[in-house]
PDB file of C-alpha atoms in Angstrom:
ATOM      1  CA  MET A 244      24.344 -16.249  -6.550  1.00 37.00           C
ATOM      2  CA  THR A 245      22.658 -13.408  -4.681  1.00 45.00           C
ATOM      3  CA  GLU A 246      21.276 -10.492  -6.665  1.00 49.00           C
ATOM      4  CA  ASN A 247      20.994  -7.133  -4.919  1.00 50.00           C
ATOM      5  CA  GLN A 248      18.071  -4.844  -5.719  1.00 54.00           C
ATOM      6  CA  PRO A 249      18.804  -1.552  -3.977  1.00 52.00           C
ATOM      7  CA  PHE A 250      18.991   0.823  -6.945  1.00 54.00           C
ATOM      8  CA  LEU A 251      16.182   1.121  -9.462  1.00 60.00           C
ATOM      9  CA  GLY A 252      16.654   4.427 -11.244  1.00 53.00           C
ATOM     10  CA  LYS A 253      18.624   5.012 -14.421  1.00 47.00           C
ATOM     11  CA  ARG A 254      20.453   8.084 -13.103  1.00 53.00           C
ATOM     12  CA  LYS A 255      23.632   7.620 -11.127  1.00 61.00           C
ATOM     13  CA  ASP A 256      24.964  11.120 -11.847  1.00 78.00           C
ATOM     14  CA  THR A 257      22.804  12.830  -9.250  1.00 89.00           C
ATOM     15  CA  ASP A 258      23.077  13.552  -5.543  1.00 93.00           C
ATOM     16  CA  LYS A 259      19.299  13.423  -5.059  1.00 96.00           C
ATOM     17  CA  GLY A 260      17.532  10.162  -4.256  1.00 96.00           C
ATOM     18  CA  ILE A 261      14.053   8.824  -3.573  1.00 97.00           C
ATOM     19  CA  LEU A 262      13.741   5.777  -1.343  1.00 98.00           C
ATOM     20  CA  VAL A 263      10.429   4.013  -2.020  1.00 98.00           C
ATOM     21  CA  VAL A 264       9.565   1.964   1.064  1.00 98.00           C
ATOM     22  CA  SER A 265       7.025  -0.869   0.861  1.00 97.00           C
ATOM     23  CA  PHE A 266       5.953  -3.578   3.261  1.00 95.00           C
ATOM     24  CA  GLY A 267       6.824  -6.088   0.540  1.00 96.00           C
ATOM     25  CA  THR A 268       5.284  -9.233  -0.923  1.00 96.00           C
ATOM     26  CA  SER A 269       6.438 -12.731  -1.783  1.00 96.00           C
ATOM     27  CA  TYR A 270       3.955 -12.895  -4.692  1.00 95.00           C
ATOM     28  CA  PRO A 271       5.872 -11.779  -7.820  1.00 95.00           C
ATOM     29  CA  GLU A 272       2.842 -11.311 -10.060  1.00 95.00           C
ATOM     30  CA  THR A 273       1.140  -8.813  -7.778  1.00 95.00           C
ATOM     31  CA  ARG A 274       4.487  -7.110  -7.045  1.00 96.00           C
ATOM     32  CA  LYS A 275       5.007  -6.421 -10.769  1.00 96.00           C
ATOM     33  CA  LYS A 276       1.557  -4.814 -11.020  1.00 97.00           C
ATOM     34  CA  THR A 277       1.786  -2.789  -7.812  1.00 98.00           C
ATOM     35  CA  ILE A 278       5.099  -2.044  -6.076  1.00 97.00           C
ATOM     36  CA  ASP A 279       7.108  -2.167  -9.301  1.00 97.00           C
ATOM     37  CA  LYS A 280       4.605   0.066 -11.106  1.00 97.00           C
ATOM     38  CA  ILE A 281       4.587   2.631  -8.303  1.00 98.00           C
ATOM     39  CA  GLU A 282       8.390   2.772  -8.354  1.00 97.00           C
ATOM     40  CA  GLU A 283       8.501   3.061 -12.152  1.00 96.00           C
ATOM     41  CA  GLU A 284       5.973   5.885 -12.219  1.00 97.00           C
ATOM     42  CA  ILE A 285       7.764   7.765  -9.442  1.00 97.00           C
ATOM     43  CA  GLN A 286      10.964   7.520 -11.487  1.00 95.00           C
ATOM     44  CA  LYS A 287       9.206   8.897 -14.581  1.00 95.00           C
ATOM     45  CA  ALA A 288       7.677  11.737 -12.567  1.00 96.00           C
ATOM     46  CA  CYS A 289      11.022  12.596 -10.913  1.00 95.00           C
ATOM     47  CA  PRO A 290      13.692  12.063 -13.590  1.00 93.00           C
ATOM     48  CA  ASP A 291      16.336  14.082 -11.724  1.00 93.00           C
ATOM     49  CA  PHE A 292      16.303  11.633  -8.813  1.00 95.00           C
ATOM     50  CA  ALA A 293      17.831   8.197  -8.387  1.00 95.00           C
ATOM     51  CA  VAL A 294      15.154   5.808  -7.098  1.00 96.00           C
ATOM     52  CA  TYR A 295      15.944   3.132  -4.514  1.00 96.00           C
ATOM     53  CA  ARG A 296      13.864   0.342  -2.979  1.00 97.00           C
ATOM     54  CA  ALA A 297      13.457  -0.853   0.612  1.00 97.00           C
ATOM     55  CA  TRP A 298      10.958  -3.190   2.274  1.00 97.00           C
ATOM     56  CA  THR A 299       9.960  -3.225   5.916  1.00 95.00           C
ATOM     57  CA  SER A 300       8.957  -6.882   6.331  1.00 95.00           C
ATOM     58  CA  GLY A 301      12.014  -8.821   7.460  1.00 95.00           C
ATOM     59  CA  MET A 302      10.106 -12.075   7.045  1.00 96.00           C
ATOM     60  CA  ILE A 303       9.356 -11.394   3.375  1.00 96.00           C
ATOM     61  CA  ILE A 304      12.902 -10.136   2.719  1.00 97.00           C
ATOM     62  CA  ARG A 305      14.310 -13.401   4.117  1.00 97.00           C
ATOM     63  CA  LYS A 306      11.827 -15.484   2.117  1.00 97.00           C
ATOM     64  CA  ILE A 307      12.709 -13.746  -1.172  1.00 96.00           C
ATOM     65  CA  LEU A 308      16.426 -14.171  -0.483  1.00 96.00           C
ATOM     66  CA  LYS A 309      16.067 -17.889   0.256  1.00 96.00           C
ATOM     67  CA  ARG A 310      13.607 -18.667  -2.547  1.00 96.00           C
ATOM     68  CA  ASP A 311      14.795 -16.389  -5.353  1.00 95.00           C
ATOM     69  CA  GLY A 312      18.328 -15.399  -4.383  1.00 95.00           C
ATOM     70  CA  ILE A 313      17.309 -11.735  -4.485  1.00 94.00           C
ATOM     71  CA  ARG A 314      18.313  -9.444  -1.643  1.00 95.00           C
ATOM     72  CA  ILE A 315      15.880  -6.627  -0.945  1.00 96.00           C
ATOM     73  CA  PHE A 316      17.256  -3.927   1.299  1.00 97.00           C
ATOM     74  CA  THR A 317      15.794  -2.858   4.623  1.00 97.00           C
ATOM     75  CA  VAL A 318      15.412   0.883   5.187  1.00 98.00           C
ATOM     76  CA  THR A 319      18.691   0.935   7.114  1.00 98.00           C
ATOM     77  CA  GLU A 320      20.556  -0.936   4.369  1.00 97.00           C
ATOM     78  CA  ALA A 321      19.115   1.263   1.633  1.00 97.00           C
ATOM     79  CA  MET A 322      20.030   4.464   3.458  1.00 97.00           C
ATOM     80  CA  GLU A 323      23.572   3.160   3.891  1.00 97.00           C
ATOM     81  CA  GLN A 324      23.752   2.344   0.159  1.00 95.00           C
ATOM     82  CA  MET A 325      22.518   5.820  -0.749  1.00 96.00           C
ATOM     83  CA  ARG A 326      25.195   7.326   1.466  1.00 96.00           C
ATOM     84  CA  LEU A 327      27.864   5.218  -0.248  1.00 95.00           C
ATOM     85  CA  ASP A 328      26.513   6.260  -3.660  1.00 94.00           C
ATOM     86  CA  GLY A 329      26.992   9.923  -2.810  1.00 94.00           C
ATOM     87  CA  ILE A 330      23.356  10.845  -2.413  1.00 96.00           C
ATOM     88  CA  GLN A 331      23.007  14.052  -0.375  1.00 96.00           C
ATOM     89  CA  GLU A 332      19.273  14.834  -0.466  1.00 96.00           C
ATOM     90  CA  VAL A 333      16.785  12.066   0.278  1.00 98.00           C
ATOM     91  CA  VAL A 334      13.030  11.785  -0.104  1.00 98.00           C
ATOM     92  CA  VAL A 335      11.617   8.751   1.697  1.00 98.00           C
ATOM     93  CA  GLN A 336       8.259   7.804   0.186  1.00 98.00           C
ATOM     94  CA  PRO A 337       6.268   4.949   1.733  1.00 98.00           C
ATOM     95  CA  THR A 338       3.700   2.924  -0.167  1.00 98.00           C
ATOM     96  CA  HIS A 339       2.019   2.217   3.170  1.00 96.00           C
ATOM     97  CA  VAL A 340      -1.734   2.690   3.409  1.00 96.00           C
ATOM     98  CA  LEU A 341      -1.636   4.229   6.908  1.00 93.00           C
ATOM     99  CA  ASN A 342       0.570   6.289   9.184  1.00 91.00           C
ATOM    100  CA  GLY A 343       0.888   3.200  11.358  1.00 89.00           C
ATOM    101  CA  ILE A 344       3.514   1.024  13.010  1.00 89.00           C
ATOM    102  CA  GLU A 345       5.469   0.267   9.815  1.00 90.00           C
ATOM    103  CA  ASN A 346       5.562   3.953   8.918  1.00 94.00           C
ATOM    104  CA  ASP A 347       6.707   4.994  12.393  1.00 94.00           C
ATOM    105  CA  GLN A 348       9.534   2.442  12.264  1.00 95.00           C
ATOM    106  CA  MET A 349      10.527   3.580   8.772  1.00 97.00           C
ATOM    107  CA  ILE A 350      10.859   7.186   9.959  1.00 97.00           C
ATOM    108  CA  GLN A 351      12.908   6.103  12.958  1.00 97.00           C
ATOM    109  CA  ASP A 352      15.264   3.998  10.814  1.00 98.00           C
ATOM    110  CA  ALA A 353      15.759   6.729   8.213  1.00 98.00           C
ATOM    111  CA  THR A 354      16.257   9.622  10.642  1.00 98.00           C
ATOM    112  CA  ALA A 355      19.112   7.676  12.254  1.00 98.00           C
ATOM    113  CA  PHE A 356      21.089   8.809   9.168  1.00 98.00           C
ATOM    114  CA  GLU A 357      20.372  12.546   9.562  1.00 96.00           C
ATOM    115  CA  LYS A 358      24.058  13.383  10.040  1.00 97.00           C
ATOM    116  CA  ASP A 359      25.011  11.532   6.840  1.00 97.00           C
ATOM    117  CA  PHE A 360      22.850  13.585   4.460  1.00 97.00           C
ATOM    118  CA  ASP A 361      22.222  17.256   3.796  1.00 97.00           C
ATOM    119  CA  ARG A 362      18.481  16.676   3.974  1.00 96.00           C
ATOM    120  CA  ILE A 363      15.989  13.845   4.579  1.00 98.00           C
ATOM    121  CA  VAL A 364      12.300  14.529   3.951  1.00 97.00           C
ATOM    122  CA  PHE A 365       9.313  12.196   4.102  1.00 98.00           C
ATOM    123  CA  GLY A 366       6.386  11.760   1.750  1.00 98.00           C
ATOM    124  CA  SER A 367       3.014  10.771   3.174  1.00 97.00           C
ATOM    125  CA  PRO A 368       1.356   7.339   3.173  1.00 97.00           C
ATOM    126  CA  LEU A 369      -1.731   6.805   1.032  1.00 97.00           C
ATOM    127  CA  LEU A 370      -4.347   7.915   3.572  1.00 96.00           C
ATOM    128  CA  THR A 371      -3.004  11.014   5.269  1.00 95.00           C
ATOM    129  CA  SER A 372      -5.365  13.894   4.500  1.00 94.00           C
ATOM    130  CA  GLN A 373      -9.094  14.265   3.954  1.00 93.00           C
ATOM    131  CA  GLU A 374      -8.316  14.935   0.290  1.00 96.00           C
ATOM    132  CA  ASP A 375      -6.488  11.589   0.158  1.00 96.00           C
ATOM    133  CA  ASN A 376      -9.532   9.825   1.575  1.00 95.00           C
ATOM    134  CA  GLU A 377     -11.816  11.428  -0.999  1.00 96.00           C
ATOM    135  CA  ARG A 378      -9.490  10.586  -3.882  1.00 97.00           C
ATOM    136  CA  VAL A 379      -9.207   6.967  -2.747  1.00 97.00           C
ATOM    137  CA  ILE A 380     -12.990   6.642  -2.446  1.00 96.00           C
ATOM    138  CA  GLN A 381     -13.407   8.034  -5.956  1.00 96.00           C
ATOM    139  CA  ALA A 382     -10.693   5.750  -7.326  1.00 96.00           C
ATOM    140  CA  VAL A 383     -12.103   2.512  -5.931  1.00 95.00           C
ATOM    141  CA  THR A 384     -15.729   3.303  -6.764  1.00 95.00           C
ATOM    142  CA  GLU A 385     -14.796   4.078 -10.367  1.00 94.00           C
ATOM    143  CA  GLU A 386     -12.772   0.864 -10.603  1.00 92.00           C
ATOM    144  CA  MET A 387     -15.549  -1.286  -9.166  1.00 92.00           C
ATOM    145  CA  PRO A 388     -19.036  -0.112 -10.152  1.00 92.00           C
ATOM    146  CA  LEU A 389     -21.771  -2.100  -8.415  1.00 94.00           C
ATOM    147  CA  LYS A 390     -25.239  -3.290  -9.281  1.00 93.00           C
ATOM    148  CA  GLU A 391     -28.123  -2.613  -6.904  1.00 92.00           C
ATOM    149  CA  ASP A 392     -28.097  -6.158  -5.525  1.00 95.00           C
ATOM    150  CA  GLU A 393     -24.340  -6.333  -4.931  1.00 97.00           C
ATOM    151  CA  ALA A 394     -22.193  -5.431  -1.930  1.00 97.00           C
ATOM    152  CA  LEU A 395     -18.493  -4.618  -2.109  1.00 97.00           C
ATOM    153  CA  VAL A 396     -16.504  -5.633   0.969  1.00 97.00           C
ATOM    154  CA  PHE A 397     -12.925  -4.392   1.285  1.00 97.00           C
ATOM    155  CA  MET A 398     -10.372  -6.267   3.368  1.00 96.00           C
ATOM    156  CA  GLY A 399      -7.864  -3.964   5.026  1.00 94.00           C
ATOM    157  CA  HIS A 400      -4.972  -5.248   7.088  1.00 91.00           C
ATOM    158  CA  GLY A 401      -5.736  -3.606  10.410  1.00 89.00           C
ATOM    159  CA  THR A 402      -3.313  -2.569  13.145  1.00 90.00           C
ATOM    160  CA  THR A 403      -3.051  -2.026  16.891  1.00 88.00           C
ATOM    161  CA  HIS A 404      -1.854   1.508  16.092  1.00 88.00           C
ATOM    162  CA  PHE A 405      -4.380   4.296  16.664  1.00 87.00           C
ATOM    163  CA  ALA A 406      -4.267   4.960  12.908  1.00 88.00           C
ATOM    164  CA  ASN A 407      -6.543   1.917  12.563  1.00 90.00           C
ATOM    165  CA  SER A 408      -9.499   4.279  13.116  1.00 93.00           C
ATOM    166  CA  ILE A 409      -9.192   5.339   9.460  1.00 93.00           C
ATOM    167  CA  TYR A 410     -10.903   2.103   8.374  1.00 93.00           C
ATOM    168  CA  ALA A 411     -14.099   2.845  10.288  1.00 92.00           C
ATOM    169  CA  ALA A 412     -13.915   6.464   9.154  1.00 93.00           C
ATOM    170  CA  LEU A 413     -13.664   5.369   5.522  1.00 95.00           C
ATOM    171  CA  ASP A 414     -16.612   3.029   5.931  1.00 94.00           C
ATOM    172  CA  TYR A 415     -18.624   5.998   7.236  1.00 95.00           C
ATOM    173  CA  GLN A 416     -17.433   8.186   4.365  1.00 96.00           C
ATOM    174  CA  PHE A 417     -18.519   5.616   1.786  1.00 96.00           C
ATOM    175  CA  LYS A 418     -22.015   5.691   3.288  1.00 95.00           C
ATOM    176  CA  ASP A 419     -21.957   9.484   3.527  1.00 95.00           C
ATOM    177  CA  ARG A 420     -21.127   9.641  -0.196  1.00 95.00           C
ATOM    178  CA  GLY A 421     -24.141   7.455  -0.981  1.00 95.00           C
ATOM    179  CA  TYR A 422     -22.388   4.094  -1.291  1.00 95.00           C
ATOM    180  CA  LYS A 423     -24.514   2.188   1.219  1.00 94.00           C
ATOM    181  CA  ASN A 424     -23.414  -1.136  -0.292  1.00 95.00           C
ATOM    182  CA  ILE A 425     -19.647  -0.662   0.235  1.00 97.00           C
ATOM    183  CA  PHE A 426     -18.124  -1.940   3.476  1.00 97.00           C
ATOM    184  CA  MET A 427     -14.662  -1.657   5.001  1.00 96.00           C
ATOM    185  CA  GLY A 428     -13.213  -4.338   7.275  1.00 94.00           C
ATOM    186  CA  THR A 429      -9.842  -5.574   8.507  1.00 94.00           C
ATOM    187  CA  VAL A 430      -8.136  -8.922   9.017  1.00 92.00           C
ATOM    188  CA  GLU A 431      -6.463  -8.102  12.310  1.00 89.00           C
ATOM    189  CA  ALA A 432      -8.459  -5.307  13.955  1.00 90.00           C
ATOM    190  CA  TYR A 433     -11.788  -3.431  13.762  1.00 91.00           C
ATOM    191  CA  PRO A 434     -14.077  -3.481  11.818  1.00 90.00           C
ATOM    192  CA  SER A 435     -13.847  -7.274  12.079  1.00 92.00           C
ATOM    193  CA  MET A 436     -15.477  -9.990   9.989  1.00 91.00           C
ATOM    194  CA  GLU A 437     -18.187 -10.376  12.645  1.00 91.00           C
ATOM    195  CA  SER A 438     -19.108  -6.700  12.346  1.00 92.00           C
ATOM    196  CA  LEU A 439     -19.073  -6.877   8.561  1.00 93.00           C
ATOM    197  CA  MET A 440     -21.349  -9.904   8.454  1.00 95.00           C
ATOM    198  CA  LYS A 441     -24.005  -8.142  10.553  1.00 94.00           C
ATOM    199  CA  LEU A 442     -23.874  -4.990   8.433  1.00 94.00           C
ATOM    200  CA  VAL A 443     -23.885  -6.802   5.092  1.00 95.00           C
ATOM    201  CA  ARG A 444     -26.848  -8.960   6.143  1.00 94.00           C
ATOM    202  CA  GLN A 445     -28.844  -5.809   6.888  1.00 93.00           C
ATOM    203  CA  ASN A 446     -28.330  -4.789   3.269  1.00 89.00           C
ATOM    204  CA  SER A 447     -29.471  -8.211   1.908  1.00 92.00           C
ATOM    205  CA  PRO A 448     -27.344  -8.290  -1.266  1.00 96.00           C
ATOM    206  CA  ARG A 449     -27.557 -11.143  -3.748  1.00 94.00           C
ATOM    207  CA  ARG A 450     -23.821 -11.140  -4.323  1.00 97.00           C
ATOM    208  CA  VAL A 451     -20.865 -10.120  -2.157  1.00 98.00           C
ATOM    209  CA  ILE A 452     -17.728  -8.934  -3.933  1.00 98.00           C
ATOM    210  CA  LEU A 453     -14.536  -9.189  -1.898  1.00 98.00           C
ATOM    211  CA  ALA A 454     -11.469  -7.068  -2.690  1.00 97.00           C
ATOM    212  CA  PRO A 455      -8.230  -6.324  -0.832  1.00 97.00           C
ATOM    213  CA  PHE A 456      -7.784  -2.816   0.549  1.00 97.00           C
ATOM    214  CA  MET A 457      -4.030  -3.314   0.517  1.00 96.00           C
ATOM    215  CA  ILE A 458      -1.389  -2.167  -1.947  1.00 97.00           C
ATOM    216  CA  VAL A 459      -0.748  -5.747  -3.107  1.00 97.00           C
ATOM    217  CA  ALA A 460      -3.074  -8.708  -3.524  1.00 94.00           C
ATOM    218  CA  GLY A 461      -0.713 -11.030  -1.690  1.00 91.00           C
ATOM    219  CA  ASP A 462      -0.910 -13.494   1.180  1.00 91.00           C
ATOM    220  CA  HIS A 463      -3.900 -11.982   2.996  1.00 91.00           C
ATOM    221  CA  ALA A 464      -5.880 -11.694  -0.243  1.00 94.00           C
ATOM    222  CA  SER A 465      -5.004 -15.231  -1.329  1.00 93.00           C
ATOM    223  CA  ASN A 466      -5.647 -16.915   2.008  1.00 94.00           C
ATOM    224  CA  ASP A 467      -7.628 -14.818   4.512  1.00 94.00           C
ATOM    225  CA  MET A 468      -9.882 -13.275   1.868  1.00 96.00           C
ATOM    226  CA  SER A 469     -10.324 -15.848  -0.904  1.00 96.00           C
ATOM    227  CA  GLY A 470      -9.042 -19.140   0.530  1.00 93.00           C
ATOM    228  CA  ASP A 471     -11.252 -22.227   0.534  1.00 88.00           C
ATOM    229  CA  GLU A 472     -11.243 -22.609   4.334  1.00 88.00           C
ATOM    230  CA  ASP A 473     -11.393 -20.163   7.262  1.00 91.00           C
ATOM    231  CA  SER A 474     -11.610 -17.214   4.864  1.00 96.00           C
ATOM    232  CA  TRP A 475     -14.000 -14.328   4.357  1.00 97.00           C
ATOM    233  CA  LYS A 476     -15.129 -15.993   1.148  1.00 97.00           C
ATOM    234  CA  ALA A 477     -15.972 -19.211   2.996  1.00 96.00           C
ATOM    235  CA  GLU A 478     -17.854 -17.339   5.743  1.00 96.00           C
ATOM    236  CA  PHE A 479     -19.984 -15.320   3.336  1.00 97.00           C
ATOM    237  CA  GLU A 480     -20.752 -18.426   1.287  1.00 97.00           C
ATOM    238  CA  ALA A 481     -21.749 -20.282   4.453  1.00 96.00           C
ATOM    239  CA  ALA A 482     -24.116 -17.386   5.213  1.00 96.00           C
ATOM    240  CA  GLY A 483     -25.845 -17.989   1.870  1.00 96.00           C
ATOM    241  CA  PHE A 484     -24.316 -15.263  -0.309  1.00 96.00           C
ATOM    242  CA  GLN A 485     -22.911 -15.603  -3.798  1.00 97.00           C
ATOM    243  CA  VAL A 486     -19.280 -14.493  -3.529  1.00 97.00           C
ATOM    244  CA  GLU A 487     -16.882 -13.083  -6.088  1.00 97.00           C
ATOM    245  CA  CYS A 488     -13.248 -12.336  -5.228  1.00 97.00           C
ATOM    246  CA  ARG A 489     -11.418  -9.635  -7.136  1.00 96.00           C
ATOM    247  CA  MET A 490      -7.699 -10.101  -6.679  1.00 96.00           C
ATOM    248  CA  LYS A 491      -6.633  -6.558  -7.406  1.00 95.00           C
ATOM    249  CA  GLY A 492      -4.349  -4.667  -5.049  1.00 97.00           C
ATOM    250  CA  LEU A 493      -4.750  -0.915  -4.608  1.00 97.00           C
ATOM    251  CA  GLY A 494      -1.395  -0.427  -6.327  1.00 98.00           C
ATOM    252  CA  GLU A 495      -2.996  -1.594  -9.580  1.00 97.00           C
ATOM    253  CA  TYR A 496      -5.330   1.424  -9.653  1.00 97.00           C
ATOM    254  CA  PRO A 497      -3.781   4.262 -11.712  1.00 97.00           C
ATOM    255  CA  GLU A 498      -5.314   6.949  -9.499  1.00 97.00           C
ATOM    256  CA  ILE A 499      -3.885   5.335  -6.348  1.00 98.00           C
ATOM    257  CA  ARG A 500      -0.432   5.412  -7.918  1.00 98.00           C
ATOM    258  CA  ARG A 501      -1.050   9.056  -8.828  1.00 98.00           C
ATOM    259  CA  ILE A 502      -1.662   9.867  -5.163  1.00 98.00           C
ATOM    260  CA  PHE A 503       1.752   8.446  -4.237  1.00 98.00           C
ATOM    261  CA  ILE A 504       3.399  10.473  -6.999  1.00 98.00           C
ATOM    262  CA  ASP A 505       1.685  13.607  -5.714  1.00 98.00           C
ATOM    263  CA  HIS A 506       2.924  12.848  -2.204  1.00 98.00           C
ATOM    264  CA  VAL A 507       6.494  12.506  -3.490  1.00 98.00           C
ATOM    265  CA  GLN A 508       6.274  15.766  -5.403  1.00 97.00           C
ATOM    266  CA  ASP A 509       4.751  17.535  -2.399  1.00 96.00           C
ATOM    267  CA  ALA A 510       7.671  16.342  -0.263  1.00 97.00           C
ATOM    268  CA  VAL A 511      10.165  17.573  -2.860  1.00 95.00           C
ATOM    269  CA  GLN A 512       8.482  20.990  -3.173  1.00 92.00           C
ATOM    270  CA  THR A 513       7.956  21.624   0.531  1.00 86.00           C
ATOM    271  CA  GLY A 514      10.847  19.738   2.127  1.00 74.00           C
ATOM    272  CA  MET A 515      13.633  20.493  -0.334  1.00 71.00           C
ATOM    273  CA  SER A 516      12.808  24.135  -0.954  1.00 56.00           C
ATOM    274  CA  LYS A 517      13.649  25.131   2.615  1.00 55.00           C
TER     275      LYS A 517
END
């Protein structure tokens, strides 16, 4: 039996809806602590809205359906469901880290329904403004205090989109704020593992702490970051460092979730007051 998971909120007597759009994850434990928590806290912060879920990864949606019998909606399917439910005003809030490829596609898919709703407005991804960057830096440094002989290396996803430049900018901002032992890298773009290794070696830490700079601690964190072979952990260990992996997605940090809530409320105040 297939279980649908389009509607999350308790209110069905409203014509206002929030569609929370995530990339998705096939790891249920990290989903409960990240995506689910973000959705729950958005619902609490916006009690007059019905909250819906959509994921952008077709591969993960298909995997969840086959493995668990649970159907997660795409953005297109969720928008269609909201239309059928009588929703008239829509806030689309991504849990994406960047204004990248996934976010561009989400906007394109949602705006295809412009004629079906009175209003569609979009909240911002995590890293959109300079204030966002500063809040994220404060959040992660408070969550992971370091000793003098430790280095913290974040693994971002990386993208071919020009928004990828935010990773190098964040690395610079960490240093500018005095955190010379915090480094930002990506799995699929720049800064790469090769760049990170050179920079970390210059700092000569005793221990390297690896942590995902992604909303969930899912496949990349489990394999590319902390796996036993061909992983960042394995490469740093081979270079002679003690390595500790902290499997904590950004969505587990209360202040990160607060940023998403603020982005939703900003979208409601600015987009729906026109």
